[in-house]
PDB file of C-alpha atoms in Angstrom:
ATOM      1  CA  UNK A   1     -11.187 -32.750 -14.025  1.00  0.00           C
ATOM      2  CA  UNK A   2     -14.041 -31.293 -16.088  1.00  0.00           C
ATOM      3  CA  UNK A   3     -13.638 -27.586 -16.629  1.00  0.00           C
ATOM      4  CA  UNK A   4     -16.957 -26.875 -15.436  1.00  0.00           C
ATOM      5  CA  UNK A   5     -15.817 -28.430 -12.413  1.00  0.00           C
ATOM      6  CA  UNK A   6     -13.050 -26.434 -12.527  1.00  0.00           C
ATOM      7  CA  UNK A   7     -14.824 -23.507 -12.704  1.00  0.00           C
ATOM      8  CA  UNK A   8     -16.887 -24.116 -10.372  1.00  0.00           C
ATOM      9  CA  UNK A   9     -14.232 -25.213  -7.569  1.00  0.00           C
ATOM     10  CA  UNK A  10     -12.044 -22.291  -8.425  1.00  0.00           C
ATOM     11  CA  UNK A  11     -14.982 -19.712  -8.036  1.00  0.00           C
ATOM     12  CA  UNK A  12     -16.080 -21.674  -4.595  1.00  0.00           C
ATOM     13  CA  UNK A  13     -12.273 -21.195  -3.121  1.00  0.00           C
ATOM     14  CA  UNK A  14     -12.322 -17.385  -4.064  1.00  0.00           C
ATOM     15  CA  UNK A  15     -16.109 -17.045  -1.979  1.00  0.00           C
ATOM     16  CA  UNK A  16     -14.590 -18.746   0.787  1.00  0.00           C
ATOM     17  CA  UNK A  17     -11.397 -16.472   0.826  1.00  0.00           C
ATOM     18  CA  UNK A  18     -13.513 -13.250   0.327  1.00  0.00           C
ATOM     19  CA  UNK A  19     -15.438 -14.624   3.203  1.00  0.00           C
ATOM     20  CA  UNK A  20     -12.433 -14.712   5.522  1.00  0.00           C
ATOM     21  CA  UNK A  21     -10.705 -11.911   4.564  1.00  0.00           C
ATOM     22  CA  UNK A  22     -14.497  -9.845   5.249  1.00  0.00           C
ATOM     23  CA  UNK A  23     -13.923 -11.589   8.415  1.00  0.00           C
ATOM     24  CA  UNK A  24     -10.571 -11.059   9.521  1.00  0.00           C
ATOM     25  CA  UNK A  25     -11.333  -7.173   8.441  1.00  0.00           C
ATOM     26  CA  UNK A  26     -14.254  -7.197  11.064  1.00  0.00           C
ATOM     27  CA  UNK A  27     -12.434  -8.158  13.667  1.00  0.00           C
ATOM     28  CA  UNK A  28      -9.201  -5.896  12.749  1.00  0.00           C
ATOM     29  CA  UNK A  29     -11.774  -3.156  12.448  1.00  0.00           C
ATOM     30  CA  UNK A  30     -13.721  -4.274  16.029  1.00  0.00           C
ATOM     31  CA  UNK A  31     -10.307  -3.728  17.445  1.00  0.00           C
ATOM     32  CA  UNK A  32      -9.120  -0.614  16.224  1.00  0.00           C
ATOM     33  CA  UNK A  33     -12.722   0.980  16.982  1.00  0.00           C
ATOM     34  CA  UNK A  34     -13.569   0.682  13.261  1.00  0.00           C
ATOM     35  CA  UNK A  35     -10.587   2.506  11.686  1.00  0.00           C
ATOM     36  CA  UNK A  36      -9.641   1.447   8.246  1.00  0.00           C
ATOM     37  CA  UNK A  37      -6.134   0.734   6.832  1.00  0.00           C
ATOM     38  CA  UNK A  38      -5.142   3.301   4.255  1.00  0.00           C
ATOM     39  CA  UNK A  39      -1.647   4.886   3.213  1.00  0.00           C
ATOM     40  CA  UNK A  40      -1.305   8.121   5.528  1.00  0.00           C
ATOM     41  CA  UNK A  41      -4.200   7.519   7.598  1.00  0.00           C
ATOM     42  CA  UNK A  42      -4.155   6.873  11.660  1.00  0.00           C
ATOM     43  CA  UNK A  43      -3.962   3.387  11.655  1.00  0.00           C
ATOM     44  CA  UNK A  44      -0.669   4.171   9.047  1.00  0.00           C
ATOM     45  CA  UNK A  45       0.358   6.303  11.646  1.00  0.00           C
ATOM     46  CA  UNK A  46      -0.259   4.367  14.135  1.00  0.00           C
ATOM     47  CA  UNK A  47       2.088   1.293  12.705  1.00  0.00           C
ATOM     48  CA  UNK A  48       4.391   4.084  12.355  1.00  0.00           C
ATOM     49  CA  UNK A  49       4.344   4.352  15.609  1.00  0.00           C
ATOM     50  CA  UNK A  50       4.504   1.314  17.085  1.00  0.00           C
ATOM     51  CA  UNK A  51       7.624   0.439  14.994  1.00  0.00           C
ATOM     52  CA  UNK A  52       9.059   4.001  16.737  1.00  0.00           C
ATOM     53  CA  UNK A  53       8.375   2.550  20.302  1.00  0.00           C
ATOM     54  CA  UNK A  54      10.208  -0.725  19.352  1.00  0.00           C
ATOM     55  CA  UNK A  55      12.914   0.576  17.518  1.00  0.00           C
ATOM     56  CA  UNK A  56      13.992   2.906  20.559  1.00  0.00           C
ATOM     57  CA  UNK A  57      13.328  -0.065  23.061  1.00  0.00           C
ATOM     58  CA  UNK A  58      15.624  -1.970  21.429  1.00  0.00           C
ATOM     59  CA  UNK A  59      18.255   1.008  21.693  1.00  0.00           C
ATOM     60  CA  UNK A  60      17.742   1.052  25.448  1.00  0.00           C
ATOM     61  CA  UNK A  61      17.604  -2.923  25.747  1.00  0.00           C
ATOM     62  CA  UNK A  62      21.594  -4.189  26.633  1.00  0.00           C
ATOM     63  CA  UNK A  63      22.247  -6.932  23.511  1.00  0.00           C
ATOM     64  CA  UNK A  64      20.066  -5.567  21.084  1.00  0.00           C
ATOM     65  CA  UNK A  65      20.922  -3.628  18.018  1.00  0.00           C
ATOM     66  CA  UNK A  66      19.002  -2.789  15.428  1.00  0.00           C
ATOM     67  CA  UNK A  67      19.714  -2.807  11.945  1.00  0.00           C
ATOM     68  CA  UNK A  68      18.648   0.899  11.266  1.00  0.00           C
ATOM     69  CA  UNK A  69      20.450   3.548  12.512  1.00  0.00           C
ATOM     70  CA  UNK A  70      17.282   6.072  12.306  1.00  0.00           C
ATOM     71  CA  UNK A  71      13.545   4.759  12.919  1.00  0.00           C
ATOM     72  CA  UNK A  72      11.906   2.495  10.387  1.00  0.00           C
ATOM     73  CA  UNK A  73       9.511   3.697   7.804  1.00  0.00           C
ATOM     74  CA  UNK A  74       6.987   1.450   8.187  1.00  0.00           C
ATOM     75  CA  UNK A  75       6.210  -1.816  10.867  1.00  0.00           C
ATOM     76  CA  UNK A  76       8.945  -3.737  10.253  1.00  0.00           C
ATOM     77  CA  UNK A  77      12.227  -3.541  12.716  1.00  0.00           C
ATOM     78  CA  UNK A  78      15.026  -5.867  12.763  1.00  0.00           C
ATOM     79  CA  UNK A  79      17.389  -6.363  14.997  1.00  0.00           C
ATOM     80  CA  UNK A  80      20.387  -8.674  15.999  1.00  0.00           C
ATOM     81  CA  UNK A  81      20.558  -9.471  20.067  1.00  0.00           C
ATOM     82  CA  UNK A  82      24.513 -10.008  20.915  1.00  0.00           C
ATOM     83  CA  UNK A  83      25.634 -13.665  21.579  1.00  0.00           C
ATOM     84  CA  UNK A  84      22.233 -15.125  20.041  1.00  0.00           C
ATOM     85  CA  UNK A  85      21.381 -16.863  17.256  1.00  0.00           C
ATOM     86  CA  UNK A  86      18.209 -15.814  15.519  1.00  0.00           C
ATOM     87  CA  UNK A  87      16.313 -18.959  15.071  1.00  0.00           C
ATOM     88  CA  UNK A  88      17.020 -20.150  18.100  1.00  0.00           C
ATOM     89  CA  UNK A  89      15.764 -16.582  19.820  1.00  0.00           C
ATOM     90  CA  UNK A  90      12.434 -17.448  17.218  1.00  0.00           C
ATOM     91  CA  UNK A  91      11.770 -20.949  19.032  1.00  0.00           C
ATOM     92  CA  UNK A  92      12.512 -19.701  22.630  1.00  0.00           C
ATOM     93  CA  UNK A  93      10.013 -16.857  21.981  1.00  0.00           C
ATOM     94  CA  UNK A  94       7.405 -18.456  20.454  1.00  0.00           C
ATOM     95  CA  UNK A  95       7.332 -21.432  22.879  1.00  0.00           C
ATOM     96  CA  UNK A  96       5.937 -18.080  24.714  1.00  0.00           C
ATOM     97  CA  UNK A  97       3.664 -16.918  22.232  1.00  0.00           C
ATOM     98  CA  UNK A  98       5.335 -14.206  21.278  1.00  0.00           C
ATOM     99  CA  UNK A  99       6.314 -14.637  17.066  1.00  0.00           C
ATOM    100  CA  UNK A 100       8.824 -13.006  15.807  1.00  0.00           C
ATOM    101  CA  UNK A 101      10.594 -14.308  12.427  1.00  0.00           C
ATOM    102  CA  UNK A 102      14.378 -14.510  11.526  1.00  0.00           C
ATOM    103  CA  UNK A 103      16.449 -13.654   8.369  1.00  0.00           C
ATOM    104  CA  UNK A 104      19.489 -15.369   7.111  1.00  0.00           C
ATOM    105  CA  UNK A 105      21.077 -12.086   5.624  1.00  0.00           C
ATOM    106  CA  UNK A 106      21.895 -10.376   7.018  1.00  0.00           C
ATOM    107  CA  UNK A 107      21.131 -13.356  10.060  1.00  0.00           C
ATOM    108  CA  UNK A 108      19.019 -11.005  12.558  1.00  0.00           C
ATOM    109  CA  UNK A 109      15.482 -11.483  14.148  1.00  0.00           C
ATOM    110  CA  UNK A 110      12.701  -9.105  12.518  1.00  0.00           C
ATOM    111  CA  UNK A 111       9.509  -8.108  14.123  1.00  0.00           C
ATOM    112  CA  UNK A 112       6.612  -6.832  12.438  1.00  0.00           C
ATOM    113  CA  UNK A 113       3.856  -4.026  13.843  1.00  0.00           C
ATOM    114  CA  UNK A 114       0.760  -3.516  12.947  1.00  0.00           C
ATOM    115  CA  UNK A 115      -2.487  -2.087  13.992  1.00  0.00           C
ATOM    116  CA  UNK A 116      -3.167  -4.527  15.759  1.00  0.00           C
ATOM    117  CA  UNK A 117      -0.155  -4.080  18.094  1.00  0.00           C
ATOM    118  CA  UNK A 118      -0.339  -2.623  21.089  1.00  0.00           C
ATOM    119  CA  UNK A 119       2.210  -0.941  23.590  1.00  0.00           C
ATOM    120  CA  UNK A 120       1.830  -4.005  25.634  1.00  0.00           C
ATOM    121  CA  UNK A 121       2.468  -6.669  23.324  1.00  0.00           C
ATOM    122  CA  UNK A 122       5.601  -4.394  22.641  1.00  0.00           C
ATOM    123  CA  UNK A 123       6.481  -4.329  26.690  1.00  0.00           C
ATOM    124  CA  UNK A 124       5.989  -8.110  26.485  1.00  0.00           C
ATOM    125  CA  UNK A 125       8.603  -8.541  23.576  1.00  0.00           C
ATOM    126  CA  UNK A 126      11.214  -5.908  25.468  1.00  0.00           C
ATOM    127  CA  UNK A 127      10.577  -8.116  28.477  1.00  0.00           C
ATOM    128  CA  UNK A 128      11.420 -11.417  27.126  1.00  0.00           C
ATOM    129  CA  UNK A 129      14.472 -10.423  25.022  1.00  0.00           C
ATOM    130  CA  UNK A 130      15.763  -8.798  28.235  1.00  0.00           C
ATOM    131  CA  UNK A 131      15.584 -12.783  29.692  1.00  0.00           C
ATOM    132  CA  UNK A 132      17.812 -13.897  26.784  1.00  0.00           C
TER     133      UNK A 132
END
């Protein structure tokens, strides 16, 4: 391929990513009322938060036990459920829309919060590991 051509493919694939990240940010933002994603800020906070709620579900939920004994710094909480085997607790849950991702090491199942996570997407995840 020419270099101009290139160039000019190269530049047209960064315009369309800008484009749909400006998007995905809109609709984030539409969300969240219009709050904005910065280090210490609510929607920080908030994440925070979230990742509190599921962390002490999981305490309360028979099976489960997560990986940190004190609540995690930021969104991300995983967690092993007793007698299961993470990839196959990934399939069941997404065949119900609910997406989760496992690790091989240690093997466990790790869910992420964000800001766009609400209490009741958490209640929904509680609820379906309960089922396992």
């Amino acid at each position: 391929m020419l270099p101009e051509l290139l160039s000019l493919e190269i530049g047209s694939l960064i315009e369309l990513l800008c484009l749909q990240a400006l998007a995905c940010a809109k609709l984030l933002n539409a969300k969240k009322g219009g709050q904005v994603l910065t280090p210490g800020s609510k929607p920080s906070l908030l994440i925070r938060q979230r990742s509190l709620q599921l962390w002490e579900g999981l305490q309360r939920l028979p099976g489960a036990e997560p990986l940190l004994q004190s609540p995690p710094p930021a969104g991300l909480v995983s967690f092993t459920m007793a007698g299961q085997n993470p990839d196959a607790c990934v399939r069941w849950l997404g065949e119900r829309n609910i997406w989760l991702r496992s690790l091989p090491e240690p093997a466990c199942l790790r869910a992420c919060t964000h800001i766009s996570t609400d209490q009741d997407d958490l209640q929904r995840l509680l609820d379906q590991l309960r089922q396992l």
